[in-house]
Short mmCIF file of C-alpha atoms in Angstrom, two decimals:
data_model
loop_
_atom_site.label_atom_id
_atom_site.label_comp_id
_atom_site.label_asym_id
_atom_site.label_seq_id
_atom_site.Cartn_x
_atom_site.Cartn_y
_atom_site.Cartn_z
CA MET A 1 101.12 -43.28 -0.83
CA ARG A 2 98.63 -46.50 -1.38
CA ILE A 3 95.34 -45.82 0.74
CA GLY A 4 94.34 -48.62 2.15
CA TRP A 5 91.41 -51.16 1.44
CA PHE A 6 89.42 -49.66 4.88
CA THR A 7 90.35 -45.94 4.98
CA THR A 8 88.63 -46.47 1.10
CA LEU A 9 85.41 -48.21 2.13
CA SER A 10 84.22 -46.06 4.88
CA SER A 11 84.83 -43.57 2.96
CA GLY A 12 82.81 -44.65 0.57
CA VAL A 13 80.06 -46.54 2.99
CA LEU A 14 80.53 -42.97 4.30
CA SER A 15 79.26 -40.96 1.32
CA LEU A 16 76.49 -43.41 0.93
CA ILE A 17 74.77 -42.22 4.30
CA LEU A 18 75.83 -38.56 3.78
CA HIS A 19 73.67 -38.60 0.01
CA ILE A 20 70.89 -40.74 1.92
CA VAL A 21 70.85 -38.46 4.75
CA ILE A 22 70.54 -35.36 2.15
CA GLY A 23 68.00 -37.01 -0.51
CA ALA A 24 65.94 -37.81 3.07
CA LEU A 25 66.35 -34.26 4.45
CA LEU A 26 64.99 -32.74 0.70
CA ILE A 27 62.30 -35.86 0.85
CA ILE A 28 60.86 -34.89 4.13
CA SER A 29 61.04 -31.49 3.03
CA PHE A 30 58.73 -31.25 0.27
CA ASP A 31 56.76 -33.36 2.23
CA PHE A 32 56.59 -30.74 5.23
CA THR A 33 55.82 -27.95 2.74
CA PRO A 34 52.81 -26.89 4.35
CA LYS A 35 49.74 -27.11 1.48
CA PRO A 36 47.93 -23.61 0.62
CA LYS A 37 44.72 -23.33 2.67
CA THR A 38 41.49 -23.07 0.62
CA HIS A 39 38.29 -21.51 2.10
CA THR A 40 35.67 -23.39 0.93
CA ARG A 41 32.53 -21.12 2.73
CA LYS A 42 29.35 -23.10 4.10
CA ASP A 43 27.10 -19.90 4.09
CA ILE A 44 27.74 -19.89 -0.20
CA ASN A 45 24.60 -20.11 -2.23
CA VAL A 46 25.38 -22.47 -5.28
CA VAL A 47 22.97 -21.10 -8.01
CA GLU A 48 20.99 -24.28 -9.77
CA ALA A 49 20.25 -23.27 -12.83
CA VAL A 50 18.05 -24.59 -15.70
CA ALA A 51 18.24 -24.82 -19.40
CA ILE A 52 14.15 -23.67 -19.89
CA ASP A 53 13.21 -23.87 -23.78
CA LYS A 54 11.99 -19.89 -24.92
CA LYS A 55 8.97 -21.25 -26.80
CA GLN A 56 8.09 -23.14 -23.70
CA VAL A 57 8.15 -19.58 -21.43
CA GLU A 58 6.70 -17.82 -24.34
CA LEU A 59 3.48 -20.45 -24.11
CA GLU A 60 2.90 -20.20 -20.28
CA LEU A 61 3.79 -16.73 -20.55
CA ALA A 62 0.56 -16.47 -23.65
CA ARG A 63 -1.57 -18.60 -20.75
CA ILE A 64 -1.16 -16.39 -18.04
CA ARG A 65 -2.00 -13.20 -19.85
CA LYS A 66 -4.89 -14.77 -21.50
CA LEU A 67 -5.65 -16.65 -17.81
CA GLU A 68 -6.00 -12.86 -16.50
CA GLU A 69 -7.70 -11.53 -19.21
CA ASP A 70 -10.76 -13.76 -18.95
CA LYS A 71 -10.20 -13.02 -14.86
CA HIS A 72 -10.96 -9.33 -16.08
CA LYS A 73 -13.69 -10.12 -18.43
CA LYS A 74 -15.29 -11.94 -15.80
CA GLU A 75 -15.14 -8.98 -13.07
CA LYS A 76 -16.05 -6.71 -15.64
CA LYS A 77 -18.90 -8.84 -16.53
CA ARG A 78 -20.04 -9.31 -12.87
CA LEU A 79 -19.60 -5.59 -12.37
CA ASP A 80 -22.12 -4.93 -15.05
CA ASP A 81 -24.33 -7.33 -14.53
CA LEU A 82 -25.02 -5.91 -10.37
CA GLU A 83 -24.77 -1.91 -12.34
CA LYS A 84 -28.27 -3.29 -14.34
CA LYS A 85 -29.43 -5.30 -11.32
CA ALA A 86 -29.05 -1.96 -9.65
CA LYS A 87 -30.79 0.37 -12.52
CA ASN A 88 -33.24 -2.40 -12.29
CA LEU A 89 -34.64 -2.61 -8.95
CA VAL A 90 -34.23 1.66 -8.62
CA ASN A 91 -36.76 1.54 -11.53
CA LYS A 92 -39.27 -0.59 -9.62
CA ARG A 93 -38.66 1.03 -7.05
CA LYS A 94 -39.70 5.00 -8.70
CA GLU A 95 -42.58 2.67 -10.50
CA GLU A 96 -43.28 1.25 -7.55
CA GLU A 97 -43.86 5.11 -5.39
CA LYS A 98 -44.92 6.11 -8.72
CA LYS A 99 -47.89 3.63 -8.17
CA LEU A 100 -48.44 3.99 -4.18
CA ALA A 101 -48.91 8.48 -5.48
CA ASP A 102 -51.11 7.78 -7.58
CA THR A 103 -53.24 5.10 -5.49
CA LYS A 104 -52.90 7.65 -3.17
CA LYS A 105 -54.05 10.34 -5.50
CA LYS A 106 -57.31 8.57 -6.38
CA LYS A 107 -57.65 7.63 -2.92
CA ALA A 108 -57.64 11.11 -2.07
CA ALA A 109 -59.91 12.33 -4.62
CA GLU A 110 -62.74 9.26 -4.37
CA GLU A 111 -62.19 10.72 -0.42
CA LYS A 112 -63.02 13.72 -1.96
CA LYS A 113 -65.79 12.79 -3.96
CA ARG A 114 -67.96 10.63 -1.64
CA LYS A 115 -67.21 13.63 0.97
CA ALA A 116 -69.14 16.04 -1.21
CA GLU A 117 -71.43 13.53 -1.85
CA GLN A 118 -71.81 13.57 1.67
CA LYS A 119 -72.74 17.42 2.10
CA LYS A 120 -74.75 16.90 -0.91
CA ILE A 121 -77.18 14.23 0.79
CA ALA A 122 -76.98 16.24 3.97
CA LYS A 123 -78.06 19.37 2.14
CA LEU A 124 -81.00 17.69 1.23
#
């Protein structure tokens, strides 16, 4: 039995249409596969690192230490000066008190001498 050209042609067209539909379904199904969602967090702090030369860090550290040392020396000198001034003031005050006491003694001695002389004069 021989099959007619119409049947062969319609079978070929049907086969071609079936292949196109299956191919389209495969392509569409690949396009519609869900893409994996990447969760990006907006509150993440990104660290910005900078490379620093170790010698620069050591130099800066030495500079800061020197500044601190100078600051401590100045403060110590200031305190020493204040202590010296305080001692000088205390010594001056003691000297003034001593002078005042001596003056009072002299005045008292002179007063006593004057009274003694007045008594002598009064007895005469």
